[in-house]
Amino acid sequence: MAEPDSLKGKLRLPVIGAPLFIISNPDLVLAQCKAGIVGSFPSLNARPVSQLDEWLDQITSELESYNRANPDNPAAPFAVNQIVHRSNNRLQEDLALCEKYKVPMVITSLGAQAEVNQAVQGWGGITLHDVINQRFAHKAIEKGATGLICVSAGAGGHAGALSPFSFVAETRAWFDGPILCSGAISTGGGVLAAQAMGADYAYIGSAFIATAEARADEAYKQGIVDGSAEDIVYTNLFTGVHGNYLKKSIIDAGLDPDVLPESDPSAMNFGSGGGSKAKAWKDIWGSGQGIGSVKSVRPAAEYIDQLKAEYDAAKARLLG
Ligand SMILES: Cc1cc2nc3c(=O)[nH]c(=O)nc-3n(C[C@H](O)[C@H](O)[C@H](O)COP(=O)(O)O)c2cc1C
């Protein structure tokens, strides 16, 4: 297992809570870390930049005091997600704040930059880059990323189309660093399956939308509870990049999910409604295919307890 030193002995489960645009906030991150998995959020969720300073202050100080009070059961470290894309004009400012708080893990998406990896590793952090194919995976490692997130078919939000079985196996064949498997994982059995395939960690996003701490409308949370794999639509219409969305939100926006037009990928943007008044992420709800096992909205810690029980049971059943 390729385990970075910063994670050794610090996780109750080999799970990283994925960053969720708009939805992840300090309450969710703290709940995830205290329950023993890595919690994360996109830095752009904190607006304006001064709020990022406040969030990082709150998260680091609350985790420090939690760890002082629970030396035998410390919290997992947290991660910040940076969108490394030319449209993100906050990248340098946000990275400087991550350096100020020595953020232990930075998840980069939509672009691999050697300077970003060097900066994070320079303060002792690790970088995980999310990729949807081998070309991007090789590029990320050439640019110095510590580890790879194989965002496979069925993942919520921007997602690839490769099966996790082939994607993880082909990546493990040439890369011996940390690999995270992502896409429709929502049960403890799924976490163990990711490890059996050769990944080190499972990366779980959509299931955390239906938690008490998540910053999402109640209707969105209920949509996750009510939905299952066949309620998910894969389209590039809303942002120019292919992603998975809840069918109900597309219908509610007045669009026919069965006849969505293709978008022009050169016109990548992060908030269009594909010709309707609806806004991607706010009105058009990102979701992966793994939500069929999400049965209620509840505190993140309760969901993580369930993941742990399922993981242990699957391990006992298969490995004796
Ligand atoms: C609503 C939503 C918002 C997302 N926002 C981001 C984001 O801001 N940055 C990012 O790197 N990934 C983002 N993702 C992708 C997740 O980090 C992760 O790859 C995905 O949730 C994993 O698949 P799963 O949802 O099936 O568990 C988002 C996913 C969803 C569902």
PDB file of N, CA and C in Angstrom, residues 194-291:
ATOM      1  N   ALA A 194     -12.298  -1.012  -3.897  1.00  0.00           N
ATOM      2  CA  ALA A 194     -11.303  -0.095  -4.469  1.00  0.00           C
ATOM      3  C   ALA A 194      -9.903  -0.554  -4.083  1.00  0.00           C
ATOM      4  N   GLN A 195      -9.747  -0.986  -2.826  1.00  0.00           N
ATOM      5  CA  GLN A 195      -8.427  -1.467  -2.388  1.00  0.00           C
ATOM      6  C   GLN A 195      -8.070  -2.789  -3.072  1.00  0.00           C
ATOM      7  N   ALA A 196      -9.068  -3.649  -3.232  1.00  0.00           N
ATOM      8  CA  ALA A 196      -8.798  -4.949  -3.872  1.00  0.00           C
ATOM      9  C   ALA A 196      -8.339  -4.735  -5.316  1.00  0.00           C
ATOM     10  N   MET A 197      -8.829  -3.677  -5.949  1.00  0.00           N
ATOM     11  CA  MET A 197      -8.455  -3.398  -7.346  1.00  0.00           C
ATOM     12  C   MET A 197      -7.043  -2.828  -7.466  1.00  0.00           C
ATOM     13  N   GLY A 198      -6.469  -2.379  -6.332  1.00  0.00           N
ATOM     14  CA  GLY A 198      -5.122  -1.818  -6.401  1.00  0.00           C
ATOM     15  C   GLY A 198      -5.035  -0.372  -5.968  1.00  0.00           C
ATOM     16  N   ALA A 199      -6.180   0.231  -5.622  1.00  0.00           N
ATOM     17  CA  ALA A 199      -6.150   1.609  -5.114  1.00  0.00           C
ATOM     18  C   ALA A 199      -5.785   1.583  -3.629  1.00  0.00           C
ATOM     19  N   ASP A 200      -5.340   2.716  -3.118  1.00  0.00           N
ATOM     20  CA  ASP A 200      -5.030   2.814  -1.686  1.00  0.00           C
ATOM     21  C   ASP A 200      -6.206   3.360  -0.898  1.00  0.00           C
ATOM     22  N   TYR A 201      -6.961   4.229  -1.565  1.00  0.00           N
ATOM     23  CA  TYR A 201      -8.062   4.919  -0.875  1.00  0.00           C
ATOM     24  C   TYR A 201      -9.277   5.029  -1.797  1.00  0.00           C
ATOM     25  N   ALA A 202     -10.450   5.091  -1.180  1.00  0.00           N
ATOM     26  CA  ALA A 202     -11.667   5.427  -1.927  1.00  0.00           C
ATOM     27  C   ALA A 202     -11.920   6.924  -1.762  1.00  0.00           C
ATOM     28  N   TYR A 203     -12.450   7.527  -2.798  1.00  0.00           N
ATOM     29  CA  TYR A 203     -12.709   8.985  -2.824  1.00  0.00           C
ATOM     30  C   TYR A 203     -14.212   9.125  -3.014  1.00  0.00           C
ATOM     31  N   ILE A 204     -14.901   9.634  -1.991  1.00  0.00           N
ATOM     32  CA  ILE A 204     -16.376   9.605  -1.998  1.00  0.00           C
ATOM     33  C   ILE A 204     -16.943  11.028  -1.952  1.00  0.00           C
ATOM     34  N   GLY A 205     -17.792  11.354  -2.903  1.00  0.00           N
ATOM     35  CA  GLY A 205     -18.374  12.692  -2.951  1.00  0.00           C
ATOM     36  C   GLY A 205     -19.877  12.719  -2.742  1.00  0.00           C
ATOM     37  N   SER A 206     -20.630  12.188  -3.704  1.00  0.00           N
ATOM     38  CA  SER A 206     -22.090  12.399  -3.733  1.00  0.00           C
ATOM     39  C   SER A 206     -22.799  11.981  -2.448  1.00  0.00           C
ATOM     40  N   ALA A 207     -22.363  10.878  -1.841  1.00  0.00           N
ATOM     41  CA  ALA A 207     -23.069  10.398  -0.651  1.00  0.00           C
ATOM     42  C   ALA A 207     -23.050  11.449   0.457  1.00  0.00           C
ATOM     43  N   PHE A 208     -22.036  12.326   0.467  1.00  0.00           N
ATOM     44  CA  PHE A 208     -21.948  13.341   1.522  1.00  0.00           C
ATOM     45  C   PHE A 208     -22.877  14.535   1.288  1.00  0.00           C
ATOM     46  N   ILE A 209     -23.492  14.583   0.089  1.00  0.00           N
ATOM     47  CA  ILE A 209     -24.467  15.668  -0.143  1.00  0.00           C
ATOM     48  C   ILE A 209     -25.666  15.468   0.795  1.00  0.00           C
ATOM     49  N   ALA A 210     -26.026  14.196   1.032  1.00  0.00           N
ATOM     50  CA  ALA A 210     -27.174  13.912   1.900  1.00  0.00           C
ATOM     51  C   ALA A 210     -26.739  13.814   3.361  1.00  0.00           C
ATOM     52  N   THR A 211     -25.984  14.806   3.816  1.00  0.00           N
ATOM     53  CA  THR A 211     -25.635  14.840   5.240  1.00  0.00           C
ATOM     54  C   THR A 211     -26.154  16.153   5.831  1.00  0.00           C
ATOM     55  N   ALA A 212     -26.326  16.142   7.142  1.00  0.00           N
ATOM     56  CA  ALA A 212     -26.865  17.318   7.825  1.00  0.00           C
ATOM     57  C   ALA A 212     -25.950  18.525   7.628  1.00  0.00           C
ATOM     58  N   GLU A 213     -24.624  18.287   7.572  1.00  0.00           N
ATOM     59  CA  GLU A 213     -23.666  19.405   7.520  1.00  0.00           C
ATOM     60  C   GLU A 213     -23.537  20.018   6.132  1.00  0.00           C
ATOM     61  N   ALA A 214     -23.887  19.275   5.075  1.00  0.00           N
ATOM     62  CA  ALA A 214     -23.653  19.735   3.702  1.00  0.00           C
ATOM     63  C   ALA A 214     -24.439  21.010   3.402  1.00  0.00           C
ATOM     64  N   ARG A 215     -23.807  21.932   2.670  1.00  0.00           N
ATOM     65  CA  ARG A 215     -24.460  23.195   2.321  1.00  0.00           C
ATOM     66  C   ARG A 215     -25.206  23.004   0.990  1.00  0.00           C
ATOM     67  N   ALA A 216     -26.336  22.285   1.076  1.00  0.00           N
ATOM     68  CA  ALA A 216     -27.156  22.036  -0.121  1.00  0.00           C
ATOM     69  C   ALA A 216     -28.617  22.197   0.277  1.00  0.00           C
ATOM     70  N   ASP A 217     -29.446  22.587  -0.704  1.00  0.00           N
ATOM     71  CA  ASP A 217     -30.893  22.702  -0.453  1.00  0.00           C
ATOM     72  C   ASP A 217     -31.440  21.364   0.029  1.00  0.00           C
ATOM     73  N   GLU A 218     -32.491  21.461   0.844  1.00  0.00           N
ATOM     74  CA  GLU A 218     -33.123  20.221   1.326  1.00  0.00           C
ATOM     75  C   GLU A 218     -33.629  19.384   0.150  1.00  0.00           C
ATOM     76  N   ALA A 219     -34.129  20.054  -0.902  1.00  0.00           N
ATOM     77  CA  ALA A 219     -34.662  19.314  -2.066  1.00  0.00           C
ATOM     78  C   ALA A 219     -33.543  18.541  -2.768  1.00  0.00           C
ATOM     79  N   TYR A 220     -32.358  19.127  -2.814  1.00  0.00           N
ATOM     80  CA  TYR A 220     -31.188  18.454  -3.420  1.00  0.00           C
ATOM     81  C   TYR A 220     -30.825  17.233  -2.585  1.00  0.00           C
ATOM     82  N   LYS A 221     -30.755  17.430  -1.256  1.00  0.00           N
ATOM     83  CA  LYS A 221     -30.425  16.299  -0.375  1.00  0.00           C
ATOM     84  C   LYS A 221     -31.445  15.170  -0.574  1.00  0.00           C
ATOM     85  N   GLN A 222     -32.740  15.566  -0.645  1.00  0.00           N
ATOM     86  CA  GLN A 222     -33.779  14.556  -0.812  1.00  0.00           C
ATOM     87  C   GLN A 222     -33.663  13.881  -2.181  1.00  0.00           C
ATOM     88  N   GLY A 223     -33.236  14.641  -3.196  1.00  0.00           N
ATOM     89  CA  GLY A 223     -33.025  14.076  -4.533  1.00  0.00           C
ATOM     90  C   GLY A 223     -31.964  12.979  -4.503  1.00  0.00           C
ATOM     91  N   ILE A 224     -30.941  13.170  -3.673  1.00  0.00           N
ATOM     92  CA  ILE A 224     -29.885  12.146  -3.521  1.00  0.00           C
ATOM     93  C   ILE A 224     -30.475  10.900  -2.837  1.00  0.00           C
ATOM     94  N   VAL A 225     -31.305  11.142  -1.803  1.00  0.00           N
ATOM     95  CA  VAL A 225     -31.928  10.024  -1.080  1.00  0.00           C
ATOM     96  C   VAL A 225     -32.875   9.246  -2.005  1.00  0.00           C
ATOM     97  N   ASP A 226     -33.636   9.976  -2.800  1.00  0.00           N
ATOM     98  CA  ASP A 226     -34.647   9.333  -3.662  1.00  0.00           C
ATOM     99  C   ASP A 226     -34.038   8.697  -4.906  1.00  0.00           C
ATOM    100  N   GLY A 227     -32.864   9.162  -5.333  1.00  0.00           N
ATOM    101  CA  GLY A 227     -32.326   8.763  -6.629  1.00  0.00           C
ATOM    102  C   GLY A 227     -31.565   7.450  -6.605  1.00  0.00           C
ATOM    103  N   SER A 228     -31.336   6.934  -7.797  1.00  0.00           N
ATOM    104  CA  SER A 228     -30.473   5.756  -7.960  1.00  0.00           C
ATOM    105  C   SER A 228     -29.725   5.900  -9.285  1.00  0.00           C
ATOM    106  N   ALA A 229     -28.930   4.895  -9.625  1.00  0.00           N
ATOM    107  CA  ALA A 229     -27.999   5.031 -10.755  1.00  0.00           C
ATOM    108  C   ALA A 229     -28.689   5.477 -12.050  1.00  0.00           C
ATOM    109  N   GLU A 230     -29.898   4.983 -12.276  1.00  0.00           N
ATOM    110  CA  GLU A 230     -30.569   5.318 -13.541  1.00  0.00           C
ATOM    111  C   GLU A 230     -31.133   6.731 -13.562  1.00  0.00           C
ATOM    112  N   ASP A 231     -31.036   7.437 -12.461  1.00  0.00           N
ATOM    113  CA  ASP A 231     -31.497   8.829 -12.416  1.00  0.00           C
ATOM    114  C   ASP A 231     -30.363   9.799 -12.719  1.00  0.00           C
ATOM    115  N   ILE A 232     -29.238   9.285 -13.176  1.00  0.00           N
ATOM    116  CA  ILE A 232     -28.059  10.130 -13.419  1.00  0.00           C
ATOM    117  C   ILE A 232     -27.841  10.313 -14.920  1.00  0.00           C
ATOM    118  N   VAL A 233     -27.572  11.558 -15.321  1.00  0.00           N
ATOM    119  CA  VAL A 233     -27.378  11.888 -16.742  1.00  0.00           C
ATOM    120  C   VAL A 233     -25.941  12.385 -16.934  1.00  0.00           C
ATOM    121  N   TYR A 234     -25.269  11.846 -17.959  1.00  0.00           N
ATOM    122  CA  TYR A 234     -23.872  12.224 -18.266  1.00  0.00           C
ATOM    123  C   TYR A 234     -23.900  13.180 -19.454  1.00  0.00           C
ATOM    124  N   THR A 235     -23.487  14.404 -19.247  1.00  0.00           N
ATOM    125  CA  THR A 235     -23.564  15.405 -20.322  1.00  0.00           C
ATOM    126  C   THR A 235     -22.475  16.461 -20.139  1.00  0.00           C
ATOM    127  N   ASN A 236     -22.085  17.093 -21.276  1.00  0.00           N
ATOM    128  CA  ASN A 236     -21.143  18.223 -21.180  1.00  0.00           C
ATOM    129  C   ASN A 236     -21.861  19.553 -21.372  1.00  0.00           C
ATOM    130  N   LEU A 237     -23.197  19.498 -21.407  1.00  0.00           N
ATOM    131  CA  LEU A 237     -23.961  20.698 -21.755  1.00  0.00           C
ATOM    132  C   LEU A 237     -23.747  21.856 -20.780  1.00  0.00           C
ATOM    133  N   PHE A 238     -23.638  21.548 -19.491  1.00  0.00           N
ATOM    134  CA  PHE A 238     -23.730  22.640 -18.518  1.00  0.00           C
ATOM    135  C   PHE A 238     -22.421  23.364 -18.239  1.00  0.00           C
ATOM    136  N   THR A 239     -21.296  22.685 -18.431  1.00  0.00           N
ATOM    137  CA  THR A 239     -20.007  23.355 -18.153  1.00  0.00           C
ATOM    138  C   THR A 239     -18.998  23.200 -19.288  1.00  0.00           C
ATOM    139  N   GLY A 240     -19.328  22.457 -20.334  1.00  0.00           N
ATOM    140  CA  GLY A 240     -18.367  22.217 -21.407  1.00  0.00           C
ATOM    141  C   GLY A 240     -17.503  20.994 -21.144  1.00  0.00           C
ATOM    142  N   VAL A 241     -17.559  20.463 -19.928  1.00  0.00           N
ATOM    143  CA  VAL A 241     -16.810  19.259 -19.557  1.00  0.00           C
ATOM    144  C   VAL A 241     -17.841  18.198 -19.167  1.00  0.00           C
ATOM    145  N   HIS A 242     -17.615  16.944 -19.574  1.00  0.00           N
ATOM    146  CA  HIS A 242     -18.608  15.913 -19.246  1.00  0.00           C
ATOM    147  C   HIS A 242     -18.717  15.690 -17.734  1.00  0.00           C
ATOM    148  N   GLY A 243     -19.937  15.577 -17.287  1.00  0.00           N
ATOM    149  CA  GLY A 243     -20.160  15.330 -15.866  1.00  0.00           C
ATOM    150  C   GLY A 243     -21.488  14.631 -15.656  1.00  0.00           C
ATOM    151  N   ASN A 244     -21.703  14.180 -14.407  1.00  0.00           N
ATOM    152  CA  ASN A 244     -22.932  13.472 -14.046  1.00  0.00           C
ATOM    153  C   ASN A 244     -23.833  14.347 -13.175  1.00  0.00           C
ATOM    154  N   TYR A 245     -25.120  14.354 -13.522  1.00  0.00           N
ATOM    155  CA  TYR A 245     -26.089  15.234 -12.853  1.00  0.00           C
ATOM    156  C   TYR A 245     -27.375  14.466 -12.581  1.00  0.00           C
ATOM    157  N   LEU A 246     -28.117  14.932 -11.583  1.00  0.00           N
ATOM    158  CA  LEU A 246     -29.405  14.316 -11.258  1.00  0.00           C
ATOM    159  C   LEU A 246     -30.453  14.719 -12.305  1.00  0.00           C
ATOM    160  N   LYS A 247     -31.073  13.686 -12.878  1.00  0.00           N
ATOM    161  CA  LYS A 247     -32.057  13.912 -13.943  1.00  0.00           C
ATOM    162  C   LYS A 247     -33.185  14.861 -13.498  1.00  0.00           C
ATOM    163  N   LYS A 248     -33.625  14.686 -12.253  1.00  0.00           N
ATOM    164  CA  LYS A 248     -34.748  15.495 -11.755  1.00  0.00           C
ATOM    165  C   LYS A 248     -34.461  16.994 -11.892  1.00  0.00           C
ATOM    166  N   SER A 249     -33.217  17.396 -11.582  1.00  0.00           N
ATOM    167  CA  SER A 249     -32.900  18.826 -11.623  1.00  0.00           C
ATOM    168  C   SER A 249     -32.881  19.343 -13.065  1.00  0.00           C
ATOM    169  N   ILE A 250     -32.566  18.466 -14.010  1.00  0.00           N
ATOM    170  CA  ILE A 250     -32.562  18.866 -15.427  1.00  0.00           C
ATOM    171  C   ILE A 250     -34.002  19.054 -15.903  1.00  0.00           C
ATOM    172  N   ILE A 251     -34.865  18.145 -15.475  1.00  0.00           N
ATOM    173  CA  ILE A 251     -36.289  18.261 -15.836  1.00  0.00           C
ATOM    174  C   ILE A 251     -36.878  19.519 -15.194  1.00  0.00           C
ATOM    175  N   ASP A 252     -36.544  19.744 -13.913  1.00  0.00           N
ATOM    176  CA  ASP A 252     -37.066  20.925 -13.212  1.00  0.00           C
ATOM    177  C   ASP A 252     -36.605  22.221 -13.873  1.00  0.00           C
ATOM    178  N   ALA A 253     -35.467  22.167 -14.595  1.00  0.00           N
ATOM    179  CA  ALA A 253     -34.963  23.364 -15.287  1.00  0.00           C
ATOM    180  C   ALA A 253     -35.641  23.538 -16.651  1.00  0.00           C
ATOM    181  N   GLY A 254     -36.579  22.653 -16.969  1.00  0.00           N
ATOM    182  CA  GLY A 254     -37.331  22.794 -18.210  1.00  0.00           C
ATOM    183  C   GLY A 254     -36.653  22.148 -19.410  1.00  0.00           C
ATOM    184  N   LEU A 255     -35.673  21.262 -19.149  1.00  0.00           N
ATOM    185  CA  LEU A 255     -34.962  20.610 -20.253  1.00  0.00           C
ATOM    186  C   LEU A 255     -35.358  19.136 -20.330  1.00  0.00           C
ATOM    187  N   ASP A 256     -35.213  18.556 -21.530  1.00  0.00           N
ATOM    188  CA  ASP A 256     -35.500  17.133 -21.698  1.00  0.00           C
ATOM    189  C   ASP A 256     -34.184  16.355 -21.590  1.00  0.00           C
ATOM    190  N   PRO A 257     -33.988  15.605 -20.500  1.00  0.00           N
ATOM    191  CA  PRO A 257     -32.696  14.933 -20.291  1.00  0.00           C
ATOM    192  C   PRO A 257     -32.359  13.917 -21.381  1.00  0.00           C
ATOM    193  N   ASP A 258     -33.377  13.480 -22.150  1.00  0.00           N
ATOM    194  CA  ASP A 258     -33.112  12.469 -23.180  1.00  0.00           C
ATOM    195  C   ASP A 258     -32.623  13.074 -24.488  1.00  0.00           C
ATOM    196  N   VAL A 259     -32.764  14.375 -24.645  1.00  0.00           N
ATOM    197  CA  VAL A 259     -32.337  14.997 -25.915  1.00  0.00           C
ATOM    198  C   VAL A 259     -31.511  16.258 -25.642  1.00  0.00           C
ATOM    199  N   LEU A 260     -30.540  16.154 -24.767  1.00  0.00           N
ATOM    200  CA  LEU A 260     -29.708  17.324 -24.468  1.00  0.00           C
ATOM    201  C   LEU A 260     -28.724  17.542 -25.609  1.00  0.00           C
ATOM    202  N   PRO A 261     -28.536  18.784 -26.060  1.00  0.00           N
ATOM    203  CA  PRO A 261     -27.542  19.034 -27.099  1.00  0.00           C
ATOM    204  C   PRO A 261     -26.122  18.894 -26.550  1.00  0.00           C
ATOM    205  N   GLU A 262     -25.143  18.756 -27.436  1.00  0.00           N
ATOM    206  CA  GLU A 262     -23.722  18.745 -27.029  1.00  0.00           C
ATOM    207  C   GLU A 262     -23.277  20.181 -26.832  1.00  0.00           C
ATOM    208  N   SER A 263     -22.337  20.390 -25.889  1.00  0.00           N
ATOM    209  CA  SER A 263     -21.827  21.748 -25.706  1.00  0.00           C
ATOM    210  C   SER A 263     -20.507  21.889 -26.458  1.00  0.00           C
ATOM    211  N   ASP A 264     -20.072  23.121 -26.644  1.00  0.00           N
ATOM    212  CA  ASP A 264     -18.783  23.358 -27.296  1.00  0.00           C
ATOM    213  C   ASP A 264     -17.702  23.329 -26.219  1.00  0.00           C
ATOM    214  N   PRO A 265     -16.819  22.293 -26.193  1.00  0.00           N
ATOM    215  CA  PRO A 265     -15.859  22.164 -25.097  1.00  0.00           C
ATOM    216  C   PRO A 265     -14.882  23.331 -25.025  1.00  0.00           C
ATOM    217  N   SER A 266     -14.652  24.036 -26.150  1.00  0.00           N
ATOM    218  CA  SER A 266     -13.700  25.153 -26.108  1.00  0.00           C
ATOM    219  C   SER A 266     -14.288  26.321 -25.308  1.00  0.00           C
ATOM    220  N   ALA A 267     -15.606  26.268 -25.106  1.00  0.00           N
ATOM    221  CA  ALA A 267     -16.258  27.364 -24.375  1.00  0.00           C
ATOM    222  C   ALA A 267     -16.487  26.951 -22.929  1.00  0.00           C
ATOM    223  N   MET A 268     -15.454  26.302 -22.302  1.00  0.00           N
ATOM    224  CA  MET A 268     -15.651  25.797 -20.947  1.00  0.00           C
ATOM    225  C   MET A 268     -16.054  26.918 -19.989  1.00  0.00           C
ATOM    226  N   ASN A 269     -17.062  26.689 -19.222  1.00  0.00           N
ATOM    227  CA  ASN A 269     -17.478  27.663 -18.221  1.00  0.00           C
ATOM    228  C   ASN A 269     -18.034  26.852 -17.064  1.00  0.00           C
ATOM    229  N   PHE A 270     -18.218  27.504 -15.923  1.00  0.00           N
ATOM    230  CA  PHE A 270     -18.621  26.699 -14.773  1.00  0.00           C
ATOM    231  C   PHE A 270     -19.969  27.078 -14.189  1.00  0.00           C
ATOM    232  N   GLY A 271     -20.794  27.730 -15.013  1.00  0.00           N
ATOM    233  CA  GLY A 271     -22.060  28.082 -14.395  1.00  0.00           C
ATOM    234  C   GLY A 271     -23.225  28.234 -15.347  1.00  0.00           C
ATOM    235  N   SER A 272     -23.121  27.703 -16.565  1.00  0.00           N
ATOM    236  CA  SER A 272     -24.227  27.922 -17.490  1.00  0.00           C
ATOM    237  C   SER A 272     -25.322  26.897 -17.256  1.00  0.00           C
ATOM    238  N   GLY A 273     -26.479  27.170 -17.737  1.00  0.00           N
ATOM    239  CA  GLY A 273     -27.583  26.234 -17.587  1.00  0.00           C
ATOM    240  C   GLY A 273     -27.932  25.577 -18.895  1.00  0.00           C
ATOM    241  N   GLY A 274     -27.001  25.586 -19.846  1.00  0.00           N
ATOM    242  CA  GLY A 274     -27.247  24.906 -21.107  1.00  0.00           C
ATOM    243  C   GLY A 274     -28.431  25.470 -21.850  1.00  0.00           C
ATOM    244  N   GLY A 275     -28.547  26.789 -21.857  1.00  0.00           N
ATOM    245  CA  GLY A 275     -29.617  27.407 -22.635  1.00  0.00           C
ATOM    246  C   GLY A 275     -30.873  27.673 -21.809  1.00  0.00           C
ATOM    247  N   SER A 276     -30.948  27.176 -20.593  1.00  0.00           N
ATOM    248  CA  SER A 276     -32.076  27.523 -19.738  1.00  0.00           C
ATOM    249  C   SER A 276     -31.572  28.561 -18.728  1.00  0.00           C
ATOM    250  N   LYS A 277     -32.471  29.021 -17.871  1.00  0.00           N
ATOM    251  CA  LYS A 277     -32.043  30.025 -16.884  1.00  0.00           C
ATOM    252  C   LYS A 277     -31.330  29.374 -15.698  1.00  0.00           C
ATOM    253  N   ALA A 278     -31.364  28.041 -15.657  1.00  0.00           N
ATOM    254  CA  ALA A 278     -30.786  27.334 -14.516  1.00  0.00           C
ATOM    255  C   ALA A 278     -29.269  27.431 -14.522  1.00  0.00           C
ATOM    256  N   LYS A 279     -28.665  27.428 -13.316  1.00  0.00           N
ATOM    257  CA  LYS A 279     -27.203  27.503 -13.200  1.00  0.00           C
ATOM    258  C   LYS A 279     -26.646  26.140 -12.816  1.00  0.00           C
ATOM    259  N   ALA A 280     -25.574  25.744 -13.533  1.00  0.00           N
ATOM    260  CA  ALA A 280     -24.939  24.472 -13.187  1.00  0.00           C
ATOM    261  C   ALA A 280     -24.488  24.531 -11.743  1.00  0.00           C
ATOM    262  N   TRP A 281     -24.571  23.442 -11.020  1.00  0.00           N
ATOM    263  CA  TRP A 281     -24.195  23.247  -9.622  1.00  0.00           C
ATOM    264  C   TRP A 281     -25.251  23.786  -8.676  1.00  0.00           C
ATOM    265  N   LYS A 282     -25.778  24.990  -8.929  1.00  0.00           N
ATOM    266  CA  LYS A 282     -26.769  25.535  -7.998  1.00  0.00           C
ATOM    267  C   LYS A 282     -28.138  24.911  -8.311  1.00  0.00           C
ATOM    268  N   ASP A 283     -28.553  24.976  -9.581  1.00  0.00           N
ATOM    269  CA  ASP A 283     -29.866  24.450  -9.967  1.00  0.00           C
ATOM    270  C   ASP A 283     -29.763  23.076 -10.631  1.00  0.00           C
ATOM    271  N   ILE A 284     -28.696  22.879 -11.402  1.00  0.00           N
ATOM    272  CA  ILE A 284     -28.460  21.567 -12.033  1.00  0.00           C
ATOM    273  C   ILE A 284     -27.539  20.815 -11.080  1.00  0.00           C
ATOM    274  N   TRP A 285     -28.091  19.767 -10.463  1.00  0.00           N
ATOM    275  CA  TRP A 285     -27.424  19.144  -9.316  1.00  0.00           C
ATOM    276  C   TRP A 285     -26.458  18.033  -9.722  1.00  0.00           C
ATOM    277  N   GLY A 286     -25.188  18.223  -9.398  1.00  0.00           N
ATOM    278  CA  GLY A 286     -24.192  17.189  -9.656  1.00  0.00           C
ATOM    279  C   GLY A 286     -24.454  15.983  -8.762  1.00  0.00           C
ATOM    280  N   SER A 287     -24.318  14.786  -9.336  1.00  0.00           N
ATOM    281  CA  SER A 287     -24.423  13.565  -8.528  1.00  0.00           C
ATOM    282  C   SER A 287     -23.844  12.382  -9.297  1.00  0.00           C
ATOM    283  N   GLY A 288     -23.201  11.477  -8.562  1.00  0.00           N
ATOM    284  CA  GLY A 288     -22.687  10.256  -9.162  1.00  0.00           C
ATOM    285  C   GLY A 288     -23.727   9.146  -9.106  1.00  0.00           C
ATOM    286  N   GLN A 289     -23.346   7.992  -9.654  1.00  0.00           N
ATOM    287  CA  GLN A 289     -24.304   6.880  -9.761  1.00  0.00           C
ATOM    288  C   GLN A 289     -24.447   6.061  -8.477  1.00  0.00           C
ATOM    289  N   GLY A 290     -23.670   6.381  -7.449  1.00  0.00           N
ATOM    290  CA  GLY A 290     -23.675   5.522  -6.255  1.00  0.00           C
ATOM    291  C   GLY A 290     -24.740   5.838  -5.218  1.00  0.00           C
ATOM    292  N   ILE A 291     -25.689   6.706  -5.554  1.00  0.00           N
ATOM    293  CA  ILE A 291     -26.605   7.216  -4.519  1.00  0.00           C
ATOM    294  C   ILE A 291     -27.729   6.252  -4.132  1.00  0.00           C
TER     295      ILE A 291
END
